[in-house]
């Protein structure tokens, strides 16, 4: 029995150890103790947790959609505007002040009635200014003092004016004016009729204008029509004409050949609407006048034909420092000759002049002809920056 009792002690001793081991490994923490206090089964807690997670996920998705929905229209607008040219985009976003002013000026400016008749035998254009209607009121009293100025863009020096009609927005002019225009120049000219408001002590205000390109008009019969007045355009640049000449340079002999061929559309310098043009060719070396030659004078023409050649000795070492100045002049027996226009070629030139000069140097011994537009003489002289002729002191003997 003692043995049995001893065995019983031995076998009975490990029994209380097993519950101690279970208690140590399965001891609940803070979360377990907190969940243990909720009087719900375990499956219900899991279902509630899943439902809360789903609600949070749906809430986040709604927030993301709202943010993206607000940004997408901005992206589409930015892309669509970027695809358009910059000038069009600017007008779509915010119109220019000039456009706003022009839009307001074009409202209620009125209209003008006129007639055109061309005499092919006499080479004359007869312009009849009939009447105006519904003119814009320029005075504080709600009226205007209108008159009309008429001219052709081919000869802006010759202008006609109608009489001034006081305090009216519907003046009746019934005045005729005649322009001497060769038939060949008709398609290149534009008839301009501008209506002004007369002011005695201040500058006259322009109400509006009508511009009629003669190339778009059939002058086989008399034309009489109404045209709406539009806002007056800015001051137009005066056309001086064009000249064609050829350049040729031979490096081995140092010969520069300038062939003056012809000119066209020259500015009218004489009272009868023509000019007596001739051409001067100057060589400028290191910004100082060096050599010059000139053509013969062509009488009473705006499209002279010269076909005159000039040869200059220019060593190859100096060709990079030379400017060739081509100037067209109007000859006058009584008064001083007047310049019509100029241009210059050389390494300091720009645009077509520089291209013509570079082509000449790139193609030695080959004549190259090209048309060039004349520029105002003062602009060319300023670009050349010619040095004044100063007398150098004589060396001491």
mmCIF file of N, CA and C in Angstrom, residues 286-379:
data_model
loop_
_atom_site.group_PDB
_atom_site.id
_atom_site.type_symbol
_atom_site.label_atom_id
_atom_site.label_comp_id
_atom_site.label_asym_id
_atom_site.label_seq_id
_atom_site.Cartn_x
_atom_site.Cartn_y
_atom_site.Cartn_z
ATOM 1 N N UNK A 286 34.065 100.514 -94.437
ATOM 2 C CA UNK A 286 34.285 100.841 -93.022
ATOM 3 C C UNK A 286 33.468 102.057 -92.597
ATOM 4 N N UNK A 287 32.191 102.096 -93.049
ATOM 5 C CA UNK A 287 31.229 103.145 -92.677
ATOM 6 C C UNK A 287 31.618 104.532 -93.194
ATOM 7 N N UNK A 288 32.376 104.564 -94.271
ATOM 8 C CA UNK A 288 32.716 105.822 -94.936
ATOM 9 C C UNK A 288 32.420 105.693 -96.421
ATOM 10 N N UNK A 289 31.883 106.751 -97.036
ATOM 11 C CA UNK A 289 31.588 106.731 -98.463
ATOM 12 C C UNK A 289 32.876 106.560 -99.240
ATOM 13 N N UNK A 290 32.813 105.638 -100.204
ATOM 14 C CA UNK A 290 34.028 105.261 -100.913
ATOM 15 C C UNK A 290 33.904 105.548 -102.411
ATOM 16 N N UNK A 291 32.974 104.924 -103.097
ATOM 17 C CA UNK A 291 32.807 105.092 -104.541
ATOM 18 C C UNK A 291 31.332 105.227 -104.862
ATOM 19 N N UNK A 292 31.012 105.884 -105.988
ATOM 20 C CA UNK A 292 29.612 106.025 -106.378
ATOM 21 C C UNK A 292 29.488 106.149 -107.896
ATOM 22 N N UNK A 293 28.339 105.696 -108.392
ATOM 23 C CA UNK A 293 27.985 105.826 -109.804
ATOM 24 C C UNK A 293 26.466 105.961 -109.881
ATOM 25 N N UNK A 294 25.950 106.459 -111.017
ATOM 26 C CA UNK A 294 24.505 106.642 -111.149
ATOM 27 C C UNK A 294 24.066 106.366 -112.572
ATOM 28 N N UNK A 295 22.779 106.046 -112.698
ATOM 29 C CA UNK A 295 22.196 105.730 -113.995
ATOM 30 C C UNK A 295 21.714 107.012 -114.673
ATOM 31 N N UNK A 296 21.173 106.853 -115.863
ATOM 32 C CA UNK A 296 20.538 107.968 -116.563
ATOM 33 C C UNK A 296 19.153 108.207 -115.975
ATOM 34 N N UNK A 297 18.564 109.351 -116.304
ATOM 35 C CA UNK A 297 17.245 109.730 -115.793
ATOM 36 C C UNK A 297 16.165 109.242 -116.765
ATOM 37 N N UNK A 298 15.119 108.632 -116.222
ATOM 38 C CA UNK A 298 13.980 108.183 -117.024
ATOM 39 C C UNK A 298 12.805 109.131 -116.763
ATOM 40 N N UNK A 299 12.308 109.771 -117.786
ATOM 41 C CA UNK A 299 11.299 110.818 -117.646
ATOM 42 C C UNK A 299 9.881 110.252 -117.512
ATOM 43 N N UNK A 300 9.104 110.887 -116.622
ATOM 44 C CA UNK A 300 7.662 110.681 -116.501
ATOM 45 C C UNK A 300 7.255 109.204 -116.438
ATOM 46 N N UNK A 301 7.760 108.515 -115.439
ATOM 47 C CA UNK A 301 7.418 107.102 -115.294
ATOM 48 C C UNK A 301 7.564 106.684 -113.836
ATOM 49 N N UNK A 302 6.762 105.709 -113.451
ATOM 50 C CA UNK A 302 6.875 105.084 -112.134
ATOM 51 C C UNK A 302 7.394 103.652 -112.239
ATOM 52 N N UNK A 303 7.635 103.210 -113.480
ATOM 53 C CA UNK A 303 8.171 101.862 -113.707
ATOM 54 C C UNK A 303 9.306 101.944 -114.723
ATOM 55 N N UNK A 304 10.436 102.552 -114.351
ATOM 56 C CA UNK A 304 11.532 102.753 -115.309
ATOM 57 C C UNK A 304 12.297 101.464 -115.581
ATOM 58 N N UNK A 305 12.853 101.388 -116.798
ATOM 59 C CA UNK A 305 13.725 100.282 -117.201
ATOM 60 C C UNK A 305 15.102 100.852 -117.511
ATOM 61 N N UNK A 306 16.123 100.395 -116.764
ATOM 62 C CA UNK A 306 17.470 100.963 -116.905
ATOM 63 C C UNK A 306 18.403 100.035 -117.685
ATOM 64 N N UNK A 307 18.638 98.840 -117.154
ATOM 65 C CA UNK A 307 19.577 97.882 -117.762
ATOM 66 C C UNK A 307 20.962 98.514 -117.933
ATOM 67 N N UNK A 308 21.471 99.101 -116.857
ATOM 68 C CA UNK A 308 22.790 99.737 -116.852
ATOM 69 C C UNK A 308 23.690 99.028 -115.841
ATOM 70 N N UNK A 309 24.937 98.812 -116.245
ATOM 71 C CA UNK A 309 25.864 98.016 -115.452
ATOM 72 C C UNK A 309 27.011 98.890 -114.937
ATOM 73 N N UNK A 310 27.453 98.599 -113.710
ATOM 74 C CA UNK A 310 28.573 99.315 -113.088
ATOM 75 C C UNK A 310 29.531 98.288 -112.501
ATOM 76 N N UNK A 311 30.839 98.528 -112.704
ATOM 77 C CA UNK A 311 31.872 97.619 -112.221
ATOM 78 C C UNK A 311 32.759 98.372 -111.233
ATOM 79 N N UNK A 312 32.949 97.791 -110.038
ATOM 80 C CA UNK A 312 33.783 98.391 -109.005
ATOM 81 C C UNK A 312 34.943 97.453 -108.681
ATOM 82 N N UNK A 313 36.099 98.055 -108.404
ATOM 83 C CA UNK A 313 37.265 97.285 -107.975
ATOM 84 C C UNK A 313 37.219 97.152 -106.456
ATOM 85 N N UNK A 314 36.978 95.931 -105.989
ATOM 86 C CA UNK A 314 36.912 95.658 -104.545
ATOM 87 C C UNK A 314 37.776 94.433 -104.255
ATOM 88 N N UNK A 315 38.959 94.602 -103.667
ATOM 89 C CA UNK A 315 39.803 93.444 -103.342
ATOM 90 C C UNK A 315 39.085 92.471 -102.413
ATOM 91 N N UNK A 316 39.462 91.221 -102.506
ATOM 92 C CA UNK A 316 38.816 90.189 -101.702
ATOM 93 C C UNK A 316 38.999 90.440 -100.208
ATOM 94 N N UNK A 317 40.098 91.061 -99.831
ATOM 95 C CA UNK A 317 40.351 91.347 -98.422
ATOM 96 C C UNK A 317 39.414 92.414 -97.862
ATOM 97 N N UNK A 318 38.747 93.179 -98.746
ATOM 98 C CA UNK A 318 37.872 94.257 -98.294
ATOM 99 C C UNK A 318 36.388 93.967 -98.508
ATOM 100 N N UNK A 319 36.063 92.858 -99.177
ATOM 101 C CA UNK A 319 34.671 92.605 -99.534
ATOM 102 C C UNK A 319 33.792 92.418 -98.291
ATOM 103 N N UNK A 320 34.382 91.932 -97.190
ATOM 104 C CA UNK A 320 33.604 91.737 -95.969
ATOM 105 C C UNK A 320 33.298 93.050 -95.258
ATOM 106 N N UNK A 321 33.985 94.118 -95.624
ATOM 107 C CA UNK A 321 33.806 95.412 -94.953
ATOM 108 C C UNK A 321 33.085 96.431 -95.839
ATOM 109 N N UNK A 322 32.512 95.969 -96.954
ATOM 110 C CA UNK A 322 31.873 96.869 -97.916
ATOM 111 C C UNK A 322 30.355 96.753 -97.813
ATOM 112 N N UNK A 323 29.676 97.901 -97.875
ATOM 113 C CA UNK A 323 28.212 97.965 -98.006
ATOM 114 C C UNK A 323 27.875 98.593 -99.352
ATOM 115 N N UNK A 324 26.914 98.003 -100.042
ATOM 116 C CA UNK A 324 26.445 98.529 -101.321
ATOM 117 C C UNK A 324 25.087 99.193 -101.088
ATOM 118 N N UNK A 325 25.013 100.491 -101.322
ATOM 119 C CA UNK A 325 23.789 101.251 -101.098
ATOM 120 C C UNK A 325 23.143 101.546 -102.445
ATOM 121 N N UNK A 326 21.900 101.101 -102.632
ATOM 122 C CA UNK A 326 21.120 101.359 -103.840
ATOM 123 C C UNK A 326 20.034 102.370 -103.472
ATOM 124 N N UNK A 327 20.016 103.525 -104.117
ATOM 125 C CA UNK A 327 19.020 104.556 -103.827
ATOM 126 C C UNK A 327 18.372 105.031 -105.120
ATOM 127 N N UNK A 328 17.052 105.270 -105.061
ATOM 128 C CA UNK A 328 16.298 105.772 -106.210
ATOM 129 C C UNK A 328 15.932 107.219 -105.929
ATOM 130 N N UNK A 329 16.175 108.087 -106.901
ATOM 131 C CA UNK A 329 15.966 109.524 -106.744
ATOM 132 C C UNK A 329 15.016 110.038 -107.810
ATOM 133 N N UNK A 330 14.369 111.159 -107.484
ATOM 134 C CA UNK A 330 13.534 111.862 -108.459
ATOM 135 C C UNK A 330 14.294 113.100 -108.929
ATOM 136 N N UNK A 331 14.553 113.157 -110.227
ATOM 137 C CA UNK A 331 15.309 114.276 -110.796
ATOM 138 C C UNK A 331 14.420 115.510 -110.949
ATOM 139 N N UNK A 332 14.977 116.656 -110.599
ATOM 140 C CA UNK A 332 14.243 117.917 -110.723
ATOM 141 C C UNK A 332 15.192 118.973 -111.261
ATOM 142 N N UNK A 333 14.792 119.636 -112.356
ATOM 143 C CA UNK A 333 15.658 120.644 -112.969
ATOM 144 C C UNK A 333 15.726 121.924 -112.146
ATOM 145 N N UNK A 334 14.622 122.275 -111.504
ATOM 146 C CA UNK A 334 14.555 123.557 -110.800
ATOM 147 C C UNK A 334 15.052 123.434 -109.365
ATOM 148 N N UNK A 335 14.511 122.471 -108.637
ATOM 149 C CA UNK A 335 14.880 122.320 -107.234
ATOM 150 C C UNK A 335 15.843 121.152 -107.061
ATOM 151 N N UNK A 336 16.153 120.850 -105.816
ATOM 152 C CA UNK A 336 17.090 119.774 -105.494
ATOM 153 C C UNK A 336 16.444 118.415 -105.729
ATOM 154 N N UNK A 337 17.250 117.450 -106.204
ATOM 155 C CA UNK A 337 16.753 116.091 -106.388
ATOM 156 C C UNK A 337 16.311 115.499 -105.047
ATOM 157 N N UNK A 338 15.195 114.764 -105.075
ATOM 158 C CA UNK A 338 14.647 114.196 -103.848
ATOM 159 C C UNK A 338 14.794 112.679 -103.856
ATOM 160 N N UNK A 339 15.189 112.084 -102.719
ATOM 161 C CA UNK A 339 15.273 110.611 -102.665
ATOM 162 C C UNK A 339 13.893 109.987 -102.535
ATOM 163 N N UNK A 340 13.668 108.919 -103.284
ATOM 164 C CA UNK A 340 12.407 108.176 -103.188
ATOM 165 C C UNK A 340 12.526 107.063 -102.155
ATOM 166 N N UNK A 341 13.609 106.308 -102.216
ATOM 167 C CA UNK A 341 13.827 105.225 -101.260
ATOM 168 C C UNK A 341 15.222 104.650 -101.406
ATOM 169 N N UNK A 342 15.642 103.898 -100.389
ATOM 170 C CA UNK A 342 16.978 103.315 -100.374
ATOM 171 C C UNK A 342 16.927 101.890 -99.839
ATOM 172 N N UNK A 343 18.061 101.202 -100.006
ATOM 173 C CA UNK A 343 18.323 99.927 -99.338
ATOM 174 C C UNK A 343 19.820 99.677 -99.416
ATOM 175 N N UNK A 344 20.323 98.795 -98.559
ATOM 176 C CA UNK A 344 21.752 98.486 -98.632
ATOM 177 C C UNK A 344 21.974 97.001 -98.432
ATOM 178 N N UNK A 345 23.073 96.506 -99.016
ATOM 179 C CA UNK A 345 23.454 95.107 -98.919
ATOM 180 C C UNK A 345 24.866 95.013 -98.360
ATOM 181 N N UNK A 346 25.151 93.919 -97.703
ATOM 182 C CA UNK A 346 26.454 93.696 -97.112
ATOM 183 C C UNK A 346 26.327 92.763 -95.926
ATOM 184 N N UNK A 347 27.428 92.550 -95.248
ATOM 185 C CA UNK A 347 27.410 91.646 -94.092
ATOM 186 C C UNK A 347 26.628 92.226 -92.922
ATOM 187 N N UNK A 348 26.410 93.539 -92.910
ATOM 188 C CA UNK A 348 25.632 94.161 -91.836
ATOM 189 C C UNK A 348 24.140 94.239 -92.163
ATOM 190 N N UNK A 349 23.751 93.848 -93.370
ATOM 191 C CA UNK A 349 22.348 93.926 -93.780
ATOM 192 C C UNK A 349 21.533 92.815 -93.120
ATOM 193 N N UNK A 350 20.228 92.862 -93.308
ATOM 194 C CA UNK A 350 19.325 91.853 -92.765
ATOM 195 C C UNK A 350 18.320 91.440 -93.841
ATOM 196 N N UNK A 351 17.586 90.370 -93.561
ATOM 197 C CA UNK A 351 16.490 89.953 -94.431
ATOM 198 C C UNK A 351 16.931 89.579 -95.834
ATOM 199 N N UNK A 352 16.139 90.020 -96.835
ATOM 200 C CA UNK A 352 16.421 89.687 -98.232
ATOM 201 C C UNK A 352 17.736 90.276 -98.713
ATOM 202 N N UNK A 353 18.094 91.449 -98.179
ATOM 203 C CA UNK A 353 19.355 92.074 -98.597
ATOM 204 C C UNK A 353 20.556 91.218 -98.181
ATOM 205 N N UNK A 354 20.530 90.716 -96.945
ATOM 206 C CA UNK A 354 21.631 89.861 -96.479
ATOM 207 C C UNK A 354 21.656 88.549 -97.243
ATOM 208 N N UNK A 355 20.484 87.998 -97.549
ATOM 209 C CA UNK A 355 20.426 86.743 -98.301
ATOM 210 C C UNK A 355 20.986 86.924 -99.709
ATOM 211 N N UNK A 356 20.641 88.033 -100.360
ATOM 212 C CA UNK A 356 21.154 88.302 -101.703
ATOM 213 C C UNK A 356 22.680 88.429 -101.677
ATOM 214 N N UNK A 357 23.192 89.137 -100.682
ATOM 215 C CA UNK A 357 24.642 89.328 -100.563
ATOM 216 C C UNK A 357 25.351 87.996 -100.275
ATOM 217 N N UNK A 358 24.772 87.174 -99.417
ATOM 218 C CA UNK A 358 25.379 85.876 -99.092
ATOM 219 C C UNK A 358 25.357 84.948 -100.300
ATOM 220 N N UNK A 359 24.263 84.988 -101.069
ATOM 221 C CA UNK A 359 24.215 84.159 -102.279
ATOM 222 C C UNK A 359 25.271 84.587 -103.288
ATOM 223 N N UNK A 360 25.528 85.892 -103.381
ATOM 224 C CA UNK A 360 26.564 86.374 -104.299
ATOM 225 C C UNK A 360 27.936 85.848 -103.895
ATOM 226 N N UNK A 361 28.252 85.902 -102.588
ATOM 227 C CA UNK A 361 29.554 85.424 -102.125
ATOM 228 C C UNK A 361 29.681 83.914 -102.248
ATOM 229 N N UNK A 362 28.549 83.207 -102.127
ATOM 230 C CA UNK A 362 28.586 81.746 -102.213
ATOM 231 C C UNK A 362 28.652 81.246 -103.645
ATOM 232 N N UNK A 363 28.349 82.121 -104.599
ATOM 233 C CA UNK A 363 28.360 81.726 -106.010
ATOM 234 C C UNK A 363 29.238 82.696 -106.807
ATOM 235 N N UNK A 364 30.559 82.621 -106.659
ATOM 236 C CA UNK A 364 31.448 83.561 -107.370
ATOM 237 C C UNK A 364 31.332 83.417 -108.885
ATOM 238 N N UNK A 365 31.493 84.570 -109.566
ATOM 239 C CA UNK A 365 31.449 84.665 -111.031
ATOM 240 C C UNK A 365 30.065 84.388 -111.603
ATOM 241 N N UNK A 366 29.036 84.316 -110.748
ATOM 242 C CA UNK A 366 27.684 84.044 -111.236
ATOM 243 C C UNK A 366 26.789 85.232 -110.899
ATOM 244 N N UNK A 367 26.147 85.887 -111.896
ATOM 245 C CA UNK A 367 25.246 87.016 -111.615
ATOM 246 C C UNK A 367 23.927 86.523 -111.007
ATOM 247 N N UNK A 368 23.505 87.203 -109.933
ATOM 248 C CA UNK A 368 22.272 86.837 -109.243
ATOM 249 C C UNK A 368 21.366 88.061 -109.166
ATOM 250 N N UNK A 369 20.172 87.976 -109.751
ATOM 251 C CA UNK A 369 19.215 89.092 -109.774
ATOM 252 C C UNK A 369 18.105 88.840 -108.766
ATOM 253 N N UNK A 370 17.581 89.927 -108.188
ATOM 254 C CA UNK A 370 16.516 89.805 -107.192
ATOM 255 C C UNK A 370 15.793 91.140 -107.036
ATOM 256 N N UNK A 371 14.493 91.064 -106.722
ATOM 257 C CA UNK A 371 13.686 92.251 -106.427
ATOM 258 C C UNK A 371 13.823 92.606 -104.949
ATOM 259 N N UNK A 372 13.847 93.917 -104.660
ATOM 260 C CA UNK A 372 13.916 94.403 -103.287
ATOM 261 C C UNK A 372 12.947 95.569 -103.116
ATOM 262 N N UNK A 373 12.353 95.681 -101.926
ATOM 263 C CA UNK A 373 11.471 96.804 -101.600
ATOM 264 C C UNK A 373 12.302 97.971 -101.072
ATOM 265 N N UNK A 374 11.978 99.166 -101.568
ATOM 266 C CA UNK A 374 12.678 100.362 -101.103
ATOM 267 C C UNK A 374 12.219 100.726 -99.691
ATOM 268 N N UNK A 375 13.135 101.285 -98.915
ATOM 269 C CA UNK A 375 12.866 101.698 -97.550
ATOM 270 C C UNK A 375 13.044 103.202 -97.420
ATOM 271 N N UNK A 376 12.460 103.817 -96.366
ATOM 272 C CA UNK A 376 12.658 105.257 -96.173
ATOM 273 C C UNK A 376 14.142 105.608 -96.060
ATOM 274 N N UNK A 377 14.576 106.678 -96.718
ATOM 275 C CA UNK A 377 16.002 107.030 -96.707
ATOM 276 C C UNK A 377 16.577 107.236 -95.313
ATOM 277 N N UNK A 378 15.810 107.890 -94.416
ATOM 278 C CA UNK A 378 16.341 108.143 -93.086
ATOM 279 C C UNK A 378 16.540 106.857 -92.295
ATOM 280 N N UNK A 379 15.692 105.853 -92.531
ATOM 281 C CA UNK A 379 15.844 104.569 -91.845
ATOM 282 C C UNK A 379 17.123 103.874 -92.288
#
